Coordinates of C-alpha atoms and ligand atoms in Angstrom, one line a residue:
V3 CA 23.2 9.8 -17.8
A4 CA 18.9 9.1 -17.6
L5 CA 17.4 6.9 -19.4
D6 CA 15.8 9.2 -22.3
E7 CA 19.3 11.2 -23.5
G8 CA 21.2 7.8 -23.2
L9 CA 18.5 6.0 -25.9
K10 CA 18.7 9.4 -27.9
K11 CA 21.2 7.9 -31.0
T12 CA 18.3 4.9 -30.9
K13 CA 15.3 7.0 -30.5
E14 CA 16.4 9.7 -33.4
G15 CA 17.0 6.3 -36.1
F16 CA 14.2 3.9 -34.4
F17 CA 12.3 6.8 -34.7
S18 CA 12.7 8.3 -37.9
K19 CA 13.2 5.3 -39.8
I20 CA 9.3 4.4 -38.5
T21 CA 8.4 8.3 -39.4
K22 CA 9.0 7.9 -42.8
V23 CA 7.4 4.7 -43.0
I24 CA 4.3 6.2 -41.6
A25 CA 4.5 9.7 -43.9
G26 CA 1.6 10.4 -45.9
K27 CA 0.0 6.7 -45.5
D28 CA -3.9 7.0 -44.7
K29 CA -4.2 3.0 -43.4
V30 CA -2.1 -0.1 -42.6
D31 CA -2.1 -2.5 -45.0
E32 CA 0.3 -4.4 -46.3
E33 CA 2.1 -2.8 -47.8
V34 CA 2.9 -0.6 -44.8
L35 CA 3.3 -3.5 -42.8
D36 CA 6.1 -4.8 -45.0
E37 CA 7.8 -1.2 -45.4
L38 CA 8.4 -1.3 -40.9
E39 CA 9.3 -5.1 -40.6
T40 CA 12.1 -3.9 -42.8
A41 CA 12.1 -1.0 -40.6
L42 CA 12.9 -3.0 -36.9
V43 CA 15.4 -5.3 -38.9
S44 CA 17.4 -2.2 -39.9
A45 CA 16.7 -0.7 -36.9
D46 CA 18.6 -4.0 -35.4
V47 CA 15.4 -5.6 -33.8
G48 CA 16.1 -8.1 -35.1
I49 CA 14.0 -10.5 -37.4
G50 CA 12.9 -13.1 -35.2
T51 CA 11.5 -10.0 -32.9
T52 CA 10.6 -8.0 -35.6
V53 CA 8.3 -10.8 -37.3
E54 CA 6.7 -11.6 -34.1
I55 CA 5.6 -7.9 -33.2
I56 CA 5.0 -7.4 -36.2
R57 CA 2.1 -10.7 -36.0
R58 CA 0.7 -8.7 -33.2
I59 CA -0.1 -5.7 -35.2
E60 CA -1.6 -7.7 -37.8
E61 CA -4.0 -9.2 -35.1
R62 CA -4.9 -6.2 -34.0
V63 CA -5.8 -4.5 -37.3
A64 CA -7.3 -8.0 -38.2
K65 CA -9.3 -7.2 -34.8
D66 CA -9.8 -4.0 -35.4
K67 CA -11.2 -3.9 -39.1
Y68 CA -9.3 -0.5 -40.4
V69 CA -6.9 1.2 -37.9
G70 CA -5.4 4.4 -39.3
A71 CA -1.6 5.1 -39.8
S72 CA -2.0 7.3 -37.5
E73 CA -2.6 4.8 -34.5
L74 CA 0.5 2.3 -35.7
N75 CA 2.8 4.1 -33.4
R76 CA 0.6 3.7 -30.7
L77 CA 0.3 0.1 -32.4
L78 CA 3.8 -0.6 -32.8
Q79 CA 3.9 0.6 -28.9
E80 CA 1.6 -1.9 -27.2
S81 CA 3.3 -5.0 -29.8
I82 CA 6.9 -4.4 -28.4
M83 CA 5.5 -4.0 -25.1
S84 CA 3.3 -7.2 -25.1
V85 CA 6.2 -8.5 -26.6
L86 CA 8.6 -7.5 -23.7
T87 CA 5.8 -8.7 -21.4
D88 CA 6.1 -11.9 -22.4
A89 CA 10.1 -12.4 -22.6
P90 CA 11.5 -13.2 -19.0
G91 CA 12.7 -10.3 -16.4
N92 CA 11.9 -6.6 -14.5
E93 CA 11.8 -8.9 -11.7
F94 CA 13.7 -7.0 -9.4
E95 CA 13.6 -3.1 -9.1
T96 CA 16.7 -2.3 -7.2
F97 CA 20.2 -3.2 -5.7
E98 CA 18.7 -5.9 -3.4
L99 CA 20.5 -9.9 -3.0
P100 CA 18.5 -12.6 -1.9
A101 CA 18.9 -13.1 2.1
D102 CA 19.2 -16.8 1.8
K103 CA 22.3 -16.8 -0.6
K104 CA 25.1 -15.3 1.4
P105 CA 27.4 -14.0 -0.2
Y106 CA 25.7 -13.9 -3.3
V107 CA 28.2 -15.3 -6.1
L108 CA 28.2 -13.4 -9.5
L109 CA 30.2 -15.0 -12.3
V110 CA 30.5 -12.0 -14.8
V111 CA 31.1 -12.9 -18.7
G112 CA 31.6 -11.4 -22.0
V113 CA 34.2 -11.5 -24.7
N114 CA 37.0 -8.1 -24.0
G115 CA 36.0 -4.8 -24.7
V116 CA 32.0 -5.3 -24.1
G117 CA 31.8 -3.7 -21.1
K118 CA 33.0 -6.0 -18.7
T119 CA 35.3 -4.8 -16.5
T120 CA 33.4 -1.6 -16.3
T121 CA 30.0 -2.9 -15.7
I122 CA 31.6 -4.8 -12.9
G123 CA 32.8 -1.7 -11.1
K124 CA 28.9 0.0 -11.8
L125 CA 28.3 -2.9 -10.0
A126 CA 29.8 -2.7 -7.1
H127 CA 28.9 0.7 -7.0
N128 CA 25.7 0.3 -7.2
F129 CA 25.6 -2.3 -4.4
K130 CA 27.8 -0.8 -2.0
K131 CA 25.2 2.7 -2.9
A132 CA 22.8 0.0 -2.0
G133 CA 24.1 -1.2 1.6
K134 CA 25.7 -4.2 0.4
S135 CA 29.2 -5.0 1.3
V136 CA 31.2 -6.2 -2.2
V137 CA 34.3 -8.1 -2.9
L138 CA 35.5 -8.2 -6.5
G139 CA 37.8 -11.3 -7.6
A140 CA 40.0 -10.7 -10.8
A141 CA 39.7 -14.5 -12.6
D142 CA 40.6 -12.9 -16.1
T143 CA 44.4 -14.0 -15.4
F144 CA 45.3 -14.4 -19.1
R145 CA 44.5 -9.9 -19.3
A146 CA 47.2 -7.9 -17.2
A147 CA 45.3 -4.9 -18.2
A148 CA 42.0 -6.6 -17.4
V149 CA 43.8 -7.4 -13.3
D150 CA 44.6 -3.4 -13.3
Q151 CA 41.9 -1.7 -14.5
L152 CA 39.8 -3.8 -12.2
T153 CA 41.7 -3.1 -9.2
I154 CA 41.7 0.5 -10.2
W155 CA 38.0 0.0 -10.0
S156 CA 38.6 -1.2 -6.8
E157 CA 40.0 1.6 -5.5
R158 CA 37.3 3.8 -7.2
V159 CA 34.4 2.5 -5.3
G160 CA 36.2 1.6 -2.0
V161 CA 35.6 -2.7 -1.9
P162 CA 38.9 -5.5 -1.7
I163 CA 39.7 -7.7 -4.3
V164 CA 41.2 -10.7 -4.8
K165 CA 43.6 -11.4 -7.9
K166 CA 47.1 -13.2 -8.4
E167 CA 49.6 -13.3 -10.4
M168 CA 49.1 -13.0 -14.1
G169 CA 48.7 -16.4 -15.7
S170 CA 47.2 -18.1 -12.6
D171 CA 44.3 -20.6 -12.4
P172 CA 41.4 -18.5 -13.0
S173 CA 39.1 -21.1 -10.8
S174 CA 41.9 -20.8 -8.2
V175 CA 41.5 -17.6 -7.8
A176 CA 37.4 -17.1 -8.3
F177 CA 38.0 -19.7 -5.2
D178 CA 40.1 -17.2 -3.4
A179 CA 37.4 -14.7 -3.9
V180 CA 34.5 -17.0 -2.8
Q181 CA 37.1 -18.2 0.8
S182 CA 37.3 -14.1 1.2
A183 CA 34.1 -13.1 1.0
I184 CA 33.1 -15.7 3.4
A185 CA 35.6 -14.8 5.6
R186 CA 34.4 -11.1 5.7
D187 CA 31.2 -11.3 5.9
A188 CA 30.6 -10.2 2.6
D189 CA 27.1 -9.3 0.6
I190 CA 27.9 -10.4 -3.0
V191 CA 31.3 -11.0 -4.4
I192 CA 31.3 -10.1 -8.5
I193 CA 33.7 -12.3 -10.3
D194 CA 35.6 -10.9 -13.8
T195 CA 36.5 -14.1 -16.0
A196 CA 38.3 -14.3 -19.9
G197 CA 36.0 -13.7 -22.9
R198 CA 38.0 -16.1 -25.1
L199 CA 35.2 -17.1 -27.4
H200 CA 37.4 -17.4 -30.3
N201 CA 38.1 -20.7 -28.5
K202 CA 34.3 -22.2 -27.3
A203 CA 35.9 -26.0 -26.6
H204 CA 38.3 -23.6 -24.3
L205 CA 35.8 -21.2 -22.8
M206 CA 33.1 -23.7 -21.9
E207 CA 35.9 -25.7 -20.2
E208 CA 37.3 -22.7 -18.0
L209 CA 33.5 -21.9 -17.2
S210 CA 32.8 -25.2 -16.0
K211 CA 36.4 -25.5 -13.7
I212 CA 35.2 -22.2 -12.1
R213 CA 31.9 -23.2 -11.3
R214 CA 32.9 -27.0 -10.0
V215 CA 35.6 -25.2 -7.7
I216 CA 33.3 -22.4 -6.5
A217 CA 30.4 -25.1 -5.8
K218 CA 33.6 -26.9 -3.8
K219 CA 32.9 -23.3 -1.5
M220 CA 29.1 -23.0 -2.1
P221 CA 27.5 -25.5 -3.4
D222 CA 24.6 -23.4 -4.4
A223 CA 27.0 -21.1 -6.4
P224 CA 27.4 -19.2 -8.5
H225 CA 23.9 -17.8 -7.9
E226 CA 24.3 -15.5 -10.9
V227 CA 26.1 -16.0 -14.4
L228 CA 25.9 -12.5 -15.9
L229 CA 26.6 -11.9 -19.6
V230 CA 27.5 -9.1 -20.8
L231 CA 27.4 -7.8 -24.4
D232 CA 28.2 -4.3 -26.0
G233 CA 24.8 -2.6 -27.3
S234 CA 26.2 -0.8 -29.9
T235 CA 27.9 -3.6 -31.7
G236 CA 23.9 -4.1 -33.0
Q237 CA 23.3 -7.8 -34.6
N238 CA 27.3 -9.1 -32.9
A239 CA 25.2 -8.7 -29.7
L240 CA 22.9 -11.4 -31.0
E241 CA 25.4 -14.1 -31.8
Q242 CA 28.2 -13.4 -29.4
A243 CA 24.4 -13.9 -27.1
R244 CA 23.5 -17.2 -29.0
Q245 CA 27.2 -18.6 -29.0
F246 CA 27.5 -17.7 -24.4
T247 CA 24.0 -19.2 -24.0
A248 CA 25.5 -22.2 -26.2
A249 CA 29.0 -22.6 -24.2
T250 CA 27.0 -22.2 -20.4
D251 CA 24.3 -21.7 -18.8
I252 CA 23.6 -18.0 -18.5
T253 CA 21.0 -16.6 -16.5
A254 CA 21.1 -12.7 -17.0
L255 CA 22.4 -10.5 -19.1
A256 CA 23.9 -6.5 -19.5
V257 CA 23.8 -4.8 -22.3
T258 CA 26.1 -2.3 -22.2
K259 CA 26.9 1.4 -24.5
L260 CA 23.4 2.0 -25.2
D261 CA 24.2 5.2 -25.4
G262 CA 26.1 7.3 -28.0
T263 CA 24.2 4.7 -30.3
A264 CA 21.7 4.2 -32.8
K265 CA 21.3 0.1 -32.7
G266 CA 19.3 -0.2 -29.3
G267 CA 16.9 -1.6 -30.7
V268 CA 18.9 -4.8 -30.1
V269 CA 18.4 -4.3 -26.4
L270 CA 14.4 -6.0 -27.7
A271 CA 16.0 -8.6 -29.7
I272 CA 18.0 -9.5 -26.8
A273 CA 15.5 -10.0 -24.4
N274 CA 12.6 -11.6 -26.3
Q275 CA 15.0 -13.9 -27.8
F276 CA 16.9 -15.9 -25.2
K277 CA 14.3 -15.9 -22.6
I278 CA 16.8 -15.0 -20.3
P279 CA 16.0 -12.4 -17.9
V280 CA 17.6 -8.4 -19.6
K281 CA 18.6 -7.3 -15.8
Y282 CA 21.2 -4.3 -16.1
I283 CA 21.7 -1.2 -18.8
G284 CA 24.8 0.7 -19.9
V285 CA 24.1 4.4 -20.9
G286 CA 27.6 6.5 -20.0
E287 CA 31.1 4.8 -18.9
K288 CA 30.8 6.5 -15.1
M289 CA 29.7 4.2 -12.0
E290 CA 26.7 6.1 -12.0
D291 CA 25.9 4.9 -15.7
L292 CA 24.0 1.2 -15.3
Q293 CA 20.2 1.4 -14.7
I294 CA 18.0 -2.0 -13.6
F295 CA 16.2 -2.5 -16.7
N296 CA 13.0 -2.1 -16.6
K297 CA 11.0 -2.8 -20.6
E298 CA 8.3 0.0 -19.7
E299 CA 10.4 2.4 -19.3
F300 CA 12.6 1.2 -21.7
V301 CA 9.5 0.9 -24.1
D302 CA 8.1 4.2 -23.3
S303 CA 11.8 6.6 -23.5
L304 CA 11.7 4.7 -26.7
F305 CA 8.3 6.5 -28.1
S306 CA 8.0 9.5 -25.8
Ligands
GDP425 P1 36.2 -4.9 -20.8 O1 37.7 -5.4 -22.1 O2 34.6 -6.1 -21.8 O3 36.3 -5.3 -19.5 O4 35.8 -3.7 -21.8 P2 35.4 -2.2 -20.7 O5 35.2 -2.1 -19.6 O6 37.5 -1.8 -20.4 O7 35.0 -1.3 -22.1 C1 35.6 -0.8 -22.9 C2 35.3 0.4 -23.3 O8 33.9 0.6 -23.3 C3 35.7 1.5 -21.6 O9 36.2 2.0 -23.1 C4 34.8 2.1 -21.0 O10 35.1 3.4 -21.1 C5 33.4 1.9 -22.7 N1 32.3 1.7 -21.8 C6 31.3 0.7 -21.3 N2 30.2 0.4 -20.7 C7 30.0 1.8 -21.8 C8 29.1 2.0 -20.9 O11 27.8 1.6 -20.9 N3 28.8 3.5 -22.3 C9 29.7 4.3 -22.9 N4 29.1 4.8 -23.6 N5 31.2 3.2 -22.9 C10 30.7 2.6 -22.2

């Protein structure tokens, strides 16, 4: 699914609200900005990020003295872009891997149902397509379905998977997966983990054990800890990001299910709020439907 197509509902939702704010106004005043603020919050942009966007618009309005409402759209786009530009990310454009980290160890975390397994499958596909050799590790040993799903993806994409029987120690699966990737001289190993957020102490303990055990095999690994968030849950995704970042070091974010939701504005909040780069976005269920997040493209397709 192309980005424009994937963001269709968000675009409609977002802009119907903004168009209503602008309609019939001849200048940007306090009242218009208040309404715009409400519209952005209801488009899932989040309070903190909305305030930041409005502040930047206000600065521009103050500087330019008089701003007609017709210019508000452009001003809004520029302010959103400048907020995103200040957020980390966009450091890569293709599915590349650092040459000095081989195998690149990618740990994937997130609550069940957010699209974690699908994202892993899509990543495996994309890295394979980019000519990289991939190994999967099924370290979510708490749900048989998780291992089954990941196995299906490994077959679909055509990459090996390391797994053990249900209830095995997740860290031992992670260890074996890294070991197998080293033995195969693989470029990347992508490890699935259980997302049991209901028990934060457990989650922290489990993830830190996985990290410790991986580091025994490869001292600088994991190289990336990717948190998968379901964009269609809007503010819930923000709350999950808050909880996971408090529980462990997250280094990158993936936001899924942006197709079919009007809540895609949450990507702006997620990108701005956690100072962690949004690396990937999911815009469909197929293996091709994972994109590297590009701030400019994202904002452009919201406003095009
Ligand atoms: P997990 O429990 O987090 O591993 O979630 P799954 O990967 O099994 O995904 C849950 C559901 O969300 C499945 O039906 C997926 O096909 C669907 N899904 C995952 N990513 C996307 C996406 O980007 N777009 C859409 N439309 N569906 C997705």
